[in-house]
Coordinates of C-alpha atoms in Angstrom, one line a residue:
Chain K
X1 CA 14.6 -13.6 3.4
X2 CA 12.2 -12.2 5.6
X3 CA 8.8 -11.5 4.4
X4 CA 6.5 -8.8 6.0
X5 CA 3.5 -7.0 5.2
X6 CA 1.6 -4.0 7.2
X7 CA -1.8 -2.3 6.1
X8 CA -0.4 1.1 5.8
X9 CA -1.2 4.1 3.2
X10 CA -4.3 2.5 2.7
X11 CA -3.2 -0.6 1.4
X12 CA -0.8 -3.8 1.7
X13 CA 2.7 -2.4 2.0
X14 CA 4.6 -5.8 1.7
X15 CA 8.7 -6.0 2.0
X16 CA 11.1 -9.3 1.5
X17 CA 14.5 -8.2 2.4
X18 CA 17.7 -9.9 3.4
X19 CA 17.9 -8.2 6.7
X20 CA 17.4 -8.5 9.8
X21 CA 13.6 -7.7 11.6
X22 CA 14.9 -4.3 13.6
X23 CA 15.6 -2.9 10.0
X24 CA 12.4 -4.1 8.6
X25 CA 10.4 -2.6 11.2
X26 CA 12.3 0.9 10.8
X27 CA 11.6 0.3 7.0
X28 CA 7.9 -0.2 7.8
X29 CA 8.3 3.1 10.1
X30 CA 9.5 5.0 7.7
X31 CA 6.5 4.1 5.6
X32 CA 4.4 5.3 8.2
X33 CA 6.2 8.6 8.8
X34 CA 5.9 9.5 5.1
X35 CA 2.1 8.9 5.5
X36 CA 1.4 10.8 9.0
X37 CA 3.3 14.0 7.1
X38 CA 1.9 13.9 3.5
X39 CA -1.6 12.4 4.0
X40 CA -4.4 14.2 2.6
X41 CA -7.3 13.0 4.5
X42 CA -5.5 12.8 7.7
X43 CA -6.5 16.3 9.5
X44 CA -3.0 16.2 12.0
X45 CA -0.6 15.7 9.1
X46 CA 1.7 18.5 7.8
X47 CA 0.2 18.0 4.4
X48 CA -3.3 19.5 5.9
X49 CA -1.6 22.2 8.1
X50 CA -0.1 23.6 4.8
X51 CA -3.5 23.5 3.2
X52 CA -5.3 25.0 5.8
X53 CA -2.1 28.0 6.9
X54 CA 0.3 28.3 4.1
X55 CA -2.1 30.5 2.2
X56 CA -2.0 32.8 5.0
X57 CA 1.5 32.8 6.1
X58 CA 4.9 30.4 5.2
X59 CA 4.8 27.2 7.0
X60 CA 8.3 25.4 8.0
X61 CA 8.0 21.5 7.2
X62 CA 9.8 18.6 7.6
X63 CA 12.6 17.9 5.3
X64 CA 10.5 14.8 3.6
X65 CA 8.0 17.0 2.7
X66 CA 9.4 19.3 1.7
X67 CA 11.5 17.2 -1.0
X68 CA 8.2 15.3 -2.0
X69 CA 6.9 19.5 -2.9
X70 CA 10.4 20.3 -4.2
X71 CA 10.2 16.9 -7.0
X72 CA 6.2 17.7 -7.3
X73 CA 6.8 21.4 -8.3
X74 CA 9.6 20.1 -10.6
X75 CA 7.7 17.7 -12.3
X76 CA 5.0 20.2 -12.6
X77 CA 7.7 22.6 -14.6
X78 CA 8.6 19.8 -16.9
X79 CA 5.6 18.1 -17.7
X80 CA 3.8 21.1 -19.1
X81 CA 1.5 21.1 -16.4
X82 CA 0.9 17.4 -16.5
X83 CA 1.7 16.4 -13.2
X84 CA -0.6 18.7 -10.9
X85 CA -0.5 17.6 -7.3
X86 CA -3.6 20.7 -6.9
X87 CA -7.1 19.3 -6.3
X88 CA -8.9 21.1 -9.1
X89 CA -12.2 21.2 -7.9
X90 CA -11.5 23.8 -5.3
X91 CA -9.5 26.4 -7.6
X92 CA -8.3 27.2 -10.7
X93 CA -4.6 28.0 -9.1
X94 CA -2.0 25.9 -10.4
X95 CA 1.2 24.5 -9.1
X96 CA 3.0 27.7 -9.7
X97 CA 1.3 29.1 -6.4
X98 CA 3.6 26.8 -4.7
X99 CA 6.3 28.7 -3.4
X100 CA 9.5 27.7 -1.7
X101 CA 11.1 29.7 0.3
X102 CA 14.6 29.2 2.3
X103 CA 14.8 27.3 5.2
X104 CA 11.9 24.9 4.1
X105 CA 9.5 27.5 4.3
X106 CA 6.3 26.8 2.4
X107 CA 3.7 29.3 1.0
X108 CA 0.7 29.0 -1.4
X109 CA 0.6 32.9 -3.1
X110 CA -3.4 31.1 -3.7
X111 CA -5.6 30.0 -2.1
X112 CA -5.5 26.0 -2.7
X113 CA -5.3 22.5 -2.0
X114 CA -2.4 20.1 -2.6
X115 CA -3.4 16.7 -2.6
X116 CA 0.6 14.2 -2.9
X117 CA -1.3 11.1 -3.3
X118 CA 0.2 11.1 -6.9
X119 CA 3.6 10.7 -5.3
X120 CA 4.0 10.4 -1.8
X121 CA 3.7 6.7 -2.2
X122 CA 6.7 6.1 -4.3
X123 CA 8.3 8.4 -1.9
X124 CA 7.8 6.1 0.9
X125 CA 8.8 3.6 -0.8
X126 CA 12.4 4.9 -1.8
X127 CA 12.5 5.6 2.5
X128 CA 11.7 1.9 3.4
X129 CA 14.3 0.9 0.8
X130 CA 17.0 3.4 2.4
X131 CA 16.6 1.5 5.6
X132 CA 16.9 -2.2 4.3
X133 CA 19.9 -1.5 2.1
X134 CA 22.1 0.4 5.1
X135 CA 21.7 -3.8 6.8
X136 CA 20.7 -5.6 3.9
X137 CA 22.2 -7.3 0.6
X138 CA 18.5 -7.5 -0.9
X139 CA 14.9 -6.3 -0.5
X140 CA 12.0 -5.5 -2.3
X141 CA 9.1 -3.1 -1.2
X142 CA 5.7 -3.0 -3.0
X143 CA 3.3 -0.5 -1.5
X144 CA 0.2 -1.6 -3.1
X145 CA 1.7 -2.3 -6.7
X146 CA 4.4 0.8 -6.6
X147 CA 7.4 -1.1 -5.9
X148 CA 11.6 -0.9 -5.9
X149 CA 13.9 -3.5 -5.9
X150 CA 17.1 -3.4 -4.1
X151 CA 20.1 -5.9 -5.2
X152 CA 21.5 -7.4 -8.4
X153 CA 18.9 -10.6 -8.5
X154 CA 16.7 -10.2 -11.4
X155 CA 13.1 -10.1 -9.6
X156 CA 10.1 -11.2 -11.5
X157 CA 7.5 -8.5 -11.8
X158 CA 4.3 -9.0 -13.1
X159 CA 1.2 -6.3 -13.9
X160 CA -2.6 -6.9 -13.3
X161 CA -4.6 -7.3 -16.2
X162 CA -6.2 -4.1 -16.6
X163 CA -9.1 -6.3 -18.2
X164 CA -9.3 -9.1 -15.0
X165 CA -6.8 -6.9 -12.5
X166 CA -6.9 -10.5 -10.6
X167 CA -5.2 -11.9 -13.7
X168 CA -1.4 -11.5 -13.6
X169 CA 0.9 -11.1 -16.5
X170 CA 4.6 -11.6 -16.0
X171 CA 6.7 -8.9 -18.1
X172 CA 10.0 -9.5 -17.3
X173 CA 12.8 -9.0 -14.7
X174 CA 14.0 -5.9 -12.6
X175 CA 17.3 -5.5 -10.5
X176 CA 18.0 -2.2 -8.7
X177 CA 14.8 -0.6 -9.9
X178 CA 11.6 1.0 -9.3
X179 CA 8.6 -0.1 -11.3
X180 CA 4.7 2.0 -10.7
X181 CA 1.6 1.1 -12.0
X182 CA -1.3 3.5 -12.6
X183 CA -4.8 2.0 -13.9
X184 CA -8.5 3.1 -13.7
X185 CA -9.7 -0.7 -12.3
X186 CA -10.0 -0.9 -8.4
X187 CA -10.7 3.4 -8.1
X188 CA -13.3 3.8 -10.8
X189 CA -16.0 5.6 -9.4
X190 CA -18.8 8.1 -11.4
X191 CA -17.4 7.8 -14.5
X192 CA -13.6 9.4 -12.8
X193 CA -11.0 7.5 -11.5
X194 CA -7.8 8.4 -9.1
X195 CA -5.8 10.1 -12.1
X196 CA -7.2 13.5 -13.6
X197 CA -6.3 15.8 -16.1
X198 CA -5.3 18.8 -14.6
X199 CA -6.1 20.6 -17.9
X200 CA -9.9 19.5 -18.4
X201 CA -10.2 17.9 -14.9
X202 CA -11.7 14.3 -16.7
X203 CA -10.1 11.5 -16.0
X204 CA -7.8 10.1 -18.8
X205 CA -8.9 7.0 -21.1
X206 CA -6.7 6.5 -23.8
X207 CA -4.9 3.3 -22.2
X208 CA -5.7 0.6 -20.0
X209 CA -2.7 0.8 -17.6
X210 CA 0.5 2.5 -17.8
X211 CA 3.1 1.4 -16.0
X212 CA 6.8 3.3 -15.7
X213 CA 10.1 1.6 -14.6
X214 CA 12.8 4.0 -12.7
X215 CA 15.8 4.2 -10.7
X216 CA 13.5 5.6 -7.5
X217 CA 9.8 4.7 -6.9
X218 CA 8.9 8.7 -6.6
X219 CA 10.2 9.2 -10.4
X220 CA 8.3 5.7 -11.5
X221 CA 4.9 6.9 -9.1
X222 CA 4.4 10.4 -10.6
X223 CA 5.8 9.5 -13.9
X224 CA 2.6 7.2 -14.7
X225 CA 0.4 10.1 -14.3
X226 CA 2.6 11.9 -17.0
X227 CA 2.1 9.3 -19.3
X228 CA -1.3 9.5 -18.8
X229 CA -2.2 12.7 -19.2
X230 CA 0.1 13.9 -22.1
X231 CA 0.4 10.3 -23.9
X232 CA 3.6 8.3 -24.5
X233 CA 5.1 10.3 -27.5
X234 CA 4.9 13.3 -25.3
X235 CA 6.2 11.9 -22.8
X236 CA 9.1 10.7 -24.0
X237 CA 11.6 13.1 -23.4
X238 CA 10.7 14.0 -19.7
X239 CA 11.1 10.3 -19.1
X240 CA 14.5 9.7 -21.2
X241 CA 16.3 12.4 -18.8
X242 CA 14.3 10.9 -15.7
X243 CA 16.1 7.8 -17.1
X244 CA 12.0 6.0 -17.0
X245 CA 10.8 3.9 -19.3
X246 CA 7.2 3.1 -19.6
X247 CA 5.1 0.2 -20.9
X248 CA 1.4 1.0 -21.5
X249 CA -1.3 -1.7 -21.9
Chain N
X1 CA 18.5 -0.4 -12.7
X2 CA 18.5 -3.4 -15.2
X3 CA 15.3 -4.4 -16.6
X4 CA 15.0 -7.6 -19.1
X5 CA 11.8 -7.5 -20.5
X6 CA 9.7 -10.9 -21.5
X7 CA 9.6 -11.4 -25.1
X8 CA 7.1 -8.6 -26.6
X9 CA 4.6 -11.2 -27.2
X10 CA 0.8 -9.9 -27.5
X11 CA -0.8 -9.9 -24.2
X12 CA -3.5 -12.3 -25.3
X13 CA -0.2 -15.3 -25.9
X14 CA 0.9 -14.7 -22.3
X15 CA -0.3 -17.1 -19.9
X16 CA -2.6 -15.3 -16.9
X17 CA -2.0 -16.7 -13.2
X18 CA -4.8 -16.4 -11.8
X19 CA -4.7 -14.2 -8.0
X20 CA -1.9 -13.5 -5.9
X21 CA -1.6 -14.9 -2.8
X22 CA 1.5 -14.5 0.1
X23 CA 2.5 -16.1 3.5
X24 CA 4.3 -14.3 5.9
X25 CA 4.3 -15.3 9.3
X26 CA 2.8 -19.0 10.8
X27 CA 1.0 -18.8 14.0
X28 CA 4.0 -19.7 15.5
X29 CA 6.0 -18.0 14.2
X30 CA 3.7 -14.6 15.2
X31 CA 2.8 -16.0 19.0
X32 CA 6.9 -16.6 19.5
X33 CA 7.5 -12.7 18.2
X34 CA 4.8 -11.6 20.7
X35 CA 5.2 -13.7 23.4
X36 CA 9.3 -15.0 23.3
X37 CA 10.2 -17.7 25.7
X38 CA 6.3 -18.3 27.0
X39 CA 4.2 -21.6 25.7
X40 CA 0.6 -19.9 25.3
X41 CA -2.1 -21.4 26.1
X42 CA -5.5 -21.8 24.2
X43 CA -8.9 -20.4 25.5
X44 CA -11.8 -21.3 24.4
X45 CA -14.5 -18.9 23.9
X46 CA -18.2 -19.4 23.1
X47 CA -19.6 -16.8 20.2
X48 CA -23.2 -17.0 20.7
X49 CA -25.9 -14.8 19.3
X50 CA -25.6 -11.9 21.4
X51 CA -21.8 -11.9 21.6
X52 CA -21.5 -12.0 17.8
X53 CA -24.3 -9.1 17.6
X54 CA -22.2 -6.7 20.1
X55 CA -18.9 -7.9 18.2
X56 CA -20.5 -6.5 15.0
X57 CA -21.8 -3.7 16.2
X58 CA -18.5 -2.0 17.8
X59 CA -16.3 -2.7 14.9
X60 CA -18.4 -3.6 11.7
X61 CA -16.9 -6.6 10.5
X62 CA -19.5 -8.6 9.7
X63 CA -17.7 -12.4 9.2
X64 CA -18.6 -14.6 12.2
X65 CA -15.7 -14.6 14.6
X66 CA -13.6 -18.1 14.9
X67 CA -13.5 -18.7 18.7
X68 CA -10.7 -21.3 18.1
X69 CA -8.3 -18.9 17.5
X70 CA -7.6 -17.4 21.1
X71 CA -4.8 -18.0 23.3
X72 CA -3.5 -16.8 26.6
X73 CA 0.3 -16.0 27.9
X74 CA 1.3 -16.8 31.4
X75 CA 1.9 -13.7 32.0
X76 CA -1.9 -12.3 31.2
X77 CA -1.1 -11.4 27.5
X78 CA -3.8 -12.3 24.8
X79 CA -2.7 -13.7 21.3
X80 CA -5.9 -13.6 18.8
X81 CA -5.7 -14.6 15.4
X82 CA -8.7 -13.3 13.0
X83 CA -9.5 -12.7 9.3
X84 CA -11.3 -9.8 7.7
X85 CA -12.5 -10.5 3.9
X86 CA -12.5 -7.1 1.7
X87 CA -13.7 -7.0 -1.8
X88 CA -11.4 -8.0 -3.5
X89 CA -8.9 -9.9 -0.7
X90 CA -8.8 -11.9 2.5
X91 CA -6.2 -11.0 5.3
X92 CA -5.1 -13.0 8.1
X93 CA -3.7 -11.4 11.0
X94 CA -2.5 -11.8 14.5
X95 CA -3.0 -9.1 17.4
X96 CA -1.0 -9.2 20.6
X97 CA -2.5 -7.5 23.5
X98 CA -0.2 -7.0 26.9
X99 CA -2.1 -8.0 30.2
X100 CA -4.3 -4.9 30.2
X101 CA -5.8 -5.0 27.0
X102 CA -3.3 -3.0 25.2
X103 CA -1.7 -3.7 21.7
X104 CA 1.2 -4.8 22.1
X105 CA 1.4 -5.2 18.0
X106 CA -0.3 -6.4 14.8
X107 CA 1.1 -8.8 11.9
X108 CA -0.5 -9.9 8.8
X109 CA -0.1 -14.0 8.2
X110 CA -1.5 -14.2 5.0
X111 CA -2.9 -12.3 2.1
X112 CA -5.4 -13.9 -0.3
X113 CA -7.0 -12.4 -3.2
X114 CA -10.2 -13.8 -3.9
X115 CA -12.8 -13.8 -6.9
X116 CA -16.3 -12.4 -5.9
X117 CA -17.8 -16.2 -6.1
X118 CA -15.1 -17.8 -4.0
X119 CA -15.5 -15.3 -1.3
X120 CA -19.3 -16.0 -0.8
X121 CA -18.6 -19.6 -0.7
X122 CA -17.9 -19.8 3.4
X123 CA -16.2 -23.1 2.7
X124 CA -13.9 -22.0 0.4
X125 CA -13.0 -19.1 2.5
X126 CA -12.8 -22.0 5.6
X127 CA -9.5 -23.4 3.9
X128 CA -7.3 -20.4 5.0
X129 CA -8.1 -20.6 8.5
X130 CA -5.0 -22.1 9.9
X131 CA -2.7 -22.3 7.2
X132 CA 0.7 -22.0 7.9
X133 CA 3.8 -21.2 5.3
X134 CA 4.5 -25.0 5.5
X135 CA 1.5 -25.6 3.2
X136 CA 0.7 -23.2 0.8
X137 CA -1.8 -22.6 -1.3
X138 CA -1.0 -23.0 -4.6
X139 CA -2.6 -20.7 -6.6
X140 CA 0.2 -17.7 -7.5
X141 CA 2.7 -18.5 -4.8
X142 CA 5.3 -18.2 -7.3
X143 CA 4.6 -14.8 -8.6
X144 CA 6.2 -12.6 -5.8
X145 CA 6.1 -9.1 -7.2
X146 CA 2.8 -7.2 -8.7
X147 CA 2.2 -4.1 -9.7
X148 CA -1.7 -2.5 -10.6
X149 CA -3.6 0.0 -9.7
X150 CA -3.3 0.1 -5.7
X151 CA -5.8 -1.9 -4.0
X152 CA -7.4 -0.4 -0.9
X153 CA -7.4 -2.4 2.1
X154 CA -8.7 -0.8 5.3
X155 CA -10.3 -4.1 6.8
X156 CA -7.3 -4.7 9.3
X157 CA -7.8 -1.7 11.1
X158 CA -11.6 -2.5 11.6
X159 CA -10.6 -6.3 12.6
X160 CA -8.1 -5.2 15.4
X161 CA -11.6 -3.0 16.4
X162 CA -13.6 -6.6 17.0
X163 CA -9.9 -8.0 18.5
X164 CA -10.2 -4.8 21.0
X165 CA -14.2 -5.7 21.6
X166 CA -13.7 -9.0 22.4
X167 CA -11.2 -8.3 25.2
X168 CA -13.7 -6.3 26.7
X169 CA -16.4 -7.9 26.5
X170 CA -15.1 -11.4 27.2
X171 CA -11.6 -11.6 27.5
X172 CA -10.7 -9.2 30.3
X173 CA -13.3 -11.0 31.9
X174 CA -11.3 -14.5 32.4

């Protein structure tokens, strides 16, 4: 097993696969690639062309984005508005300005901001794992706690402890699976933390730390801030037919 | 996807392991990746007041640079190895540089997570330098795959920074 690790979307993005280093570093490339499109801060990426020109006219984009705004905009439809990649403080338009148009054509109908951080890193994660499993019998890759599992063996995952996040507790084993955590330690800041509700804008308390297991990272990434927002009971049947389970602490 | 959950114990009856911590690369292992087929050679290089002032200054990392962890290919090529401690974690990495100063690449060696005490303590922090995946450190080597809330670590980016300052300012120099 090789075992790598790159600073990349802002954190440790770490991968052990059973392959060999050419198809670890595309793995870690495509990591990259899916942050140099669908960053928010980065200026040069298409995320921040579309923000700054799609409210004026479409914008053509590259077919990852473009799937990472075709799952947002479903998610959106099926969460009741839960899963809202806008940033509210700009705008009261929703995700239902999003428009998309043939030919990965992209137009905002309002004036806003779409900020994918909700989702783009589970994204990039499912990309890395394309990569290893093409020359590979096993891999994992865990992009700052959102991670996937590729392979039969029965990996080990453990959560932080949303009371001592340097605290680990085991919670059982995962083969051919995604597994996300979302949890207001490490990004608290002014009484907010990374997830919001799009309804009120406040930042959700009624847990500690949700996590959501999947069959792709994307699903198990956005799903945690469904669970968030709406609550497990809510959330239930959005995650049955995601097939997503989710364990909240 | 096949998950087997632990017996739903209460959290409080689970037994907590305390940080995570990961090898991935020796120094070795990283200089033979960089450099294959050439025995590098160390340098040694003298940090003294003004060097570590100018160090800080153009990439602002403030941890005292290790001068024992330079070495030279004989083909010009630097091969520096250099930690940067965040708030919550300490990373070890290697940078490459070809024989104009240019990065040839970056690995991480080793990822600690630390507890606000034990990252004050300099000693403490001492015991990483060096380490290799032939001695590990004990605490959570076994627990492999974590998921939280994502920690941000930006540090590396500034440590390549003092990497890049040093080759100016001494390196390119030799």
């Amino acid at each position: 097993m090789i075992r790598r690790a790159r600073q990349l979307l802002g954190t440790l993005v770490e991968i052990r696969a059973a392959a060999d280093l050419a198809a670890v570093a595309r793995a870690f490339e495509a990591v990259a690639q899916t942050h140099a499109l669908m960053s928010f801060q980065d200026p040069a990426s298409e995320l921040s062309q579309l923000n700054r020109e799609a409210w004026h006219e479409p914008v053509q984009v590259h077919p990852w984005t473009w799937r990472v705004l075709a799952a947002a905009r479903w998610l959106y439809a099926h969460s009741d508005g839960a899963f809202d990649c806008t940033v509210r403080d700009d705008t009261d338009a929703r995700m239902d300005a999003l428009e998309l148009l043939p030919r990965r054509m992209v137009r905002y109908t309002r004036r806003l901001r779409l900020d994918l951080s909700g989702i783009a890193k589970g994204f990039a994660v499912d990309r890395a794992l394309d990569r290893l499993r093409r020359s590979g019998t096993r891999a994992v890759v865990n992009a700052g706690g959102d991670l996937r599992v590729f392979g039969p063996a029965e990996e080990p995952i453990a959560v932080r402890d949303p009371d001592r996040p340097q605290e680990l507790r085991p919670l059982g084993t995962l083969s051919n699976g995604a597994f996300a955590t979302s949890a207001p330690y490490y990004s608290e800041h002014e009484g907010h933390w990374s997830v919001r509700d799009p309804r009120c804008g406040s930042s959700p308390r009624r847990y500690r730390s949700v996590s959501v297991l999947a069959p792709t990272c994307l699903r198990a990434d956005a799903l945690t801030k469904v669970v968030w927002v709406r609550g497990v009971e809510a959330a239930r049947p959005l995650l049955a037919r995601m097939r997503a389970e989710t364990i909240v602490l | 996807m096949k998950w087997r959950a632990l017996a739903p114990l209460p959290l409080a009856a689970l037994v907590a392991t305390p940080a995570y911590a990961a090898d991935y690369l020796t120094v070795a292992q990283a200089q033979a990746e960089f450099f294959p087929g050439q025995t590098l050679v160390q340098v040694p290089v003298t940090v003294d007041d003004a060097l570590a002032d100018a160090l800080l200054e153009r990439s602002g990392v403030h941890e005292r640079f290790d001068p024992g962890q330079v070495w030279r290919s004989p083909q010009g090529g630097f091969f520096v190895v250099d930690h940067v401690v965040g708030k919550h974690e300490t990373i070890t990495f290697a940078v490459a540089l070809d024989a104009h100063g240019a990065v040839k690449g970056v690995e991480i060696l080793s990822y600690r997570e630390t507890y606000g005490y034990e990252v004050r303590d300099a000693s403490w922090r001492r015991q990483f330098v060096g380490k290799t995946s032939h001695d590990p450190v004990k605490l959570g080597e076994d627990i492999r795959n974590v998921s939280g809330a994502t920690l941000s670590c930006k540090h590396v980016t500034q440590g390549v920074k003092r990497v890049l300052a040093l080759y100016d300012l001494v390196l390119a120099k030799l």
